[in-house]
Coordinates of N, CA and C in Angstrom, one line a residue:
M1 N -76.9 170.7 59.0 CA -77.2 169.5 59.7 C -76.9 169.7 61.2
E2 N -77.7 169.0 61.9 CA -77.6 169.1 63.3 C -76.5 168.2 63.9
E3 N -75.8 168.6 65.0 CA -74.7 167.9 65.5 C -75.2 166.6 66.1
P4 N -74.5 165.5 65.8 CA -74.8 164.2 66.3 C -74.8 164.1 67.9
P5 N -75.6 163.3 68.4 CA -75.5 163.1 69.9 C -74.3 162.4 70.3
S6 N -73.8 162.6 71.5 CA -72.6 161.9 71.9 C -72.9 160.6 72.4
G7 N -71.9 159.7 72.4 CA -72.1 158.3 72.7 C -71.4 157.4 71.7
S8 N -71.5 156.1 72.0 CA -70.7 155.2 71.2 C -71.6 154.6 70.1
R9 N -72.9 154.7 70.1 CA -73.8 154.1 69.1 C -73.7 154.9 67.9
P10 N -73.8 154.1 66.7 CA -73.9 154.8 65.4 C -75.0 155.7 65.3
F11 N -74.9 156.7 64.5 CA -76.0 157.7 64.3 C -76.2 158.1 62.9
L12 N -77.3 158.7 62.6 CA -77.6 159.3 61.3 C -77.6 160.8 61.4
L13 N -77.0 161.4 60.5 CA -77.1 162.9 60.4 C -78.5 163.3 59.8
L14 N -79.2 163.9 60.5 CA -80.5 164.3 60.0 C -80.6 165.8 59.7
P15 N -81.3 166.2 58.7 CA -81.4 167.6 58.3 C -82.2 168.3 59.4
A16 N -81.9 169.6 59.6 CA -82.6 170.4 60.6 C -84.1 170.6 60.1
M17 N -85.0 170.7 61.1 CA -86.4 170.8 60.7 C -86.6 172.1 59.8
S18 N -85.8 173.1 60.0 CA -86.1 174.4 59.2 C -85.6 174.1 57.8
D19 N -84.7 173.2 57.6 CA -84.4 172.9 56.1 C -85.5 172.0 55.5
I20 N -85.9 171.1 56.3 CA -87.1 170.2 55.8 C -88.3 171.0 55.4
L21 N -88.7 172.0 56.3 CA -89.8 172.8 56.0 C -89.6 173.7 54.8
R22 N -88.3 174.2 54.7 CA -88.1 175.1 53.5 C -88.1 174.3 52.2
I23 N -87.6 173.0 52.2 CA -87.8 172.2 51.0 C -89.1 171.8 50.7
H24 N -89.9 171.6 51.7 CA -91.3 171.3 51.6 C -92.1 172.5 51.0
Q25 N -91.8 173.6 51.4 CA -92.4 174.8 50.9 C -92.0 175.0 49.4
R26 N -90.8 174.8 49.0 CA -90.3 175.0 47.7 C -91.1 173.9 46.8
L27 N -91.2 172.7 47.3 CA -92.0 171.6 46.5 C -93.4 172.1 46.4
L28 N -94.0 172.6 47.3 CA -95.4 173.0 47.2 C -95.6 174.1 46.3
S29 N -94.5 175.1 46.3 CA -94.6 176.2 45.4 C -94.5 175.7 43.8
A30 N -93.6 174.7 43.7 CA -93.3 174.3 42.4 C -94.5 173.4 41.8
Y31 N -95.0 172.5 42.7 CA -95.8 171.4 42.2 C -97.3 171.5 42.7
G32 N -97.5 172.4 43.7 CA -98.8 172.5 44.4 C -99.1 171.3 45.4
D33 N -100.2 171.4 46.0 CA -100.5 170.3 46.9 C -101.0 169.1 46.2
P34 N -100.5 167.9 46.4 CA -100.8 166.7 45.5 C -102.3 166.3 45.9
P35 N -103.0 166.0 44.9 CA -104.4 165.5 45.1 C -104.3 164.2 45.9
R36 N -105.3 164.1 46.8 CA -105.3 162.8 47.6 C -106.7 162.2 47.3
P37 N -106.7 161.1 46.7 CA -107.9 160.3 46.3 C -108.8 160.0 47.6
H38 N -110.0 160.3 47.5 CA -110.9 160.0 48.7 C -111.2 158.5 48.7
Q39 N -110.9 157.8 49.7 CA -111.2 156.4 49.8 C -112.0 156.1 51.0
D40 N -113.0 155.2 50.8 CA -113.9 154.9 51.9 C -113.1 154.1 52.9
P41 N -113.0 154.6 54.2 CA -112.1 154.0 55.2 C -112.6 152.5 55.4
L42 N -113.8 152.1 55.3 CA -114.2 150.8 55.5 C -113.8 149.9 54.4
A43 N -113.8 150.4 53.2 CA -113.4 149.7 52.0 C -111.9 149.4 52.1
V44 N -111.2 150.3 52.6 CA -109.7 150.2 52.7 C -109.5 149.1 53.8
L45 N -110.2 149.1 54.9 CA -110.0 148.1 56.0 C -110.4 146.8 55.5
V46 N -111.5 146.6 54.8 CA -111.9 145.3 54.3 C -110.8 144.8 53.3
S47 N -110.5 145.7 52.5 CA -109.5 145.3 51.4 C -108.2 144.7 52.1
T48 N -107.8 145.5 53.1 CA -106.5 145.1 53.8 C -106.7 143.8 54.5
I49 N -107.9 143.6 55.2 CA -108.0 142.3 55.8 C -108.0 141.1 54.8
L50 N -108.6 141.4 53.7 CA -108.6 140.3 52.6 C -107.2 140.1 52.1
S51 N -106.4 141.1 52.0 CA -105.0 140.9 51.4 C -104.1 140.2 52.4
Q52 N -104.4 140.0 53.6 CA -103.5 139.4 54.6 C -102.9 138.0 54.1
N53 N -103.8 137.2 53.7 CA -103.4 135.8 53.4 C -103.7 135.4 52.0
T54 N -103.6 136.4 51.0 CA -103.7 136.0 49.7 C -103.0 137.0 48.7
S55 N -103.0 136.8 47.5 CA -102.4 137.7 46.6 C -103.3 138.9 46.3
D56 N -102.7 140.0 45.8 CA -103.6 141.2 45.4 C -104.6 140.8 44.4
V57 N -104.3 139.9 43.5 CA -105.3 139.4 42.5 C -106.5 138.9 43.1
N58 N -106.2 137.9 44.0 CA -107.3 137.2 44.7 C -108.0 138.1 45.6
R59 N -107.3 139.0 46.3 CA -108.0 140.0 47.1 C -109.0 140.9 46.3
D60 N -108.6 141.3 45.1 CA -109.5 142.1 44.2 C -110.7 141.4 43.7
R61 N -110.5 140.1 43.4 CA -111.6 139.2 42.9 C -112.6 139.1 44.0
A62 N -112.1 138.7 45.2 CA -113.0 138.5 46.4 C -113.8 139.8 46.7
Y63 N -113.1 140.9 46.7 CA -113.8 142.2 47.0 C -114.8 142.5 45.9
E64 N -114.5 142.3 44.7 CA -115.5 142.6 43.5 C -116.7 141.6 43.7
R65 N -116.5 140.4 44.0 CA -117.6 139.5 44.2 C -118.5 139.8 45.4
M66 N -117.8 140.3 46.5 CA -118.5 140.7 47.6 C -119.4 142.0 47.3
Q67 N -118.8 142.9 46.5 CA -119.5 144.1 46.2 C -120.8 143.8 45.2
A68 N -120.5 142.9 44.3 CA -121.5 142.4 43.5 C -122.7 141.8 44.2
R69 N -122.4 141.0 45.2 CA -123.5 140.3 46.0 C -124.1 141.2 47.1
F70 N -123.3 142.1 47.6 CA -123.7 143.0 48.7 C -123.3 144.4 48.3
P71 N -124.2 145.1 47.6 CA -123.9 146.4 47.1 C -123.6 147.6 48.2
T72 N -124.1 147.3 49.3 CA -123.9 148.4 50.3 C -123.3 147.7 51.6
W73 N -122.7 148.6 52.4 CA -122.1 148.0 53.7 C -123.2 147.5 54.6
E74 N -124.4 148.1 54.5 CA -125.5 147.7 55.3 C -125.9 146.2 54.9
A75 N -125.9 145.9 53.6 CA -126.2 144.6 53.1 C -125.2 143.6 53.6
V76 N -123.8 144.0 53.7 CA -122.7 143.2 54.3 C -123.1 142.9 55.7
R77 N -123.4 144.0 56.5 CA -123.7 143.9 57.9 C -124.9 143.0 58.2
D78 N -125.9 143.0 57.4 CA -127.0 142.2 57.6 C -127.0 140.8 57.1
A79 N -126.0 140.5 56.4 CA -125.8 139.2 55.7 C -125.5 138.1 56.8
P80 N -126.1 137.0 56.6 CA -125.7 135.9 57.6 C -124.1 135.6 57.4
L81 N -123.5 135.3 58.4 CA -122.0 135.0 58.4 C -121.7 134.0 57.3
E82 N -122.4 132.9 57.2 CA -122.0 131.9 56.1 C -122.2 132.4 54.7
D83 N -122.9 133.5 54.5 CA -123.0 134.0 53.1 C -121.7 135.0 52.9
L84 N -121.1 135.3 53.8 CA -119.9 136.1 53.6 C -118.8 135.3 53.3

């Protein structure tokens, strides 16, 4: 562990970067690099915006309805605002 900074404020003892890297390497050796699902960044953005003022269930329903009505992002882009 690294030495805490001097001063009167409370502090957290943090592990040394070398320890973090060593543990990370051991985890990679044991389990491999975790798969990361590819997600369309625009889909993530729209889903996030939809989730701001509603539940996840309603967000998912709204997103699915939008996809059914506008199957491509170009269709969304070209749609009149009142249709969205």
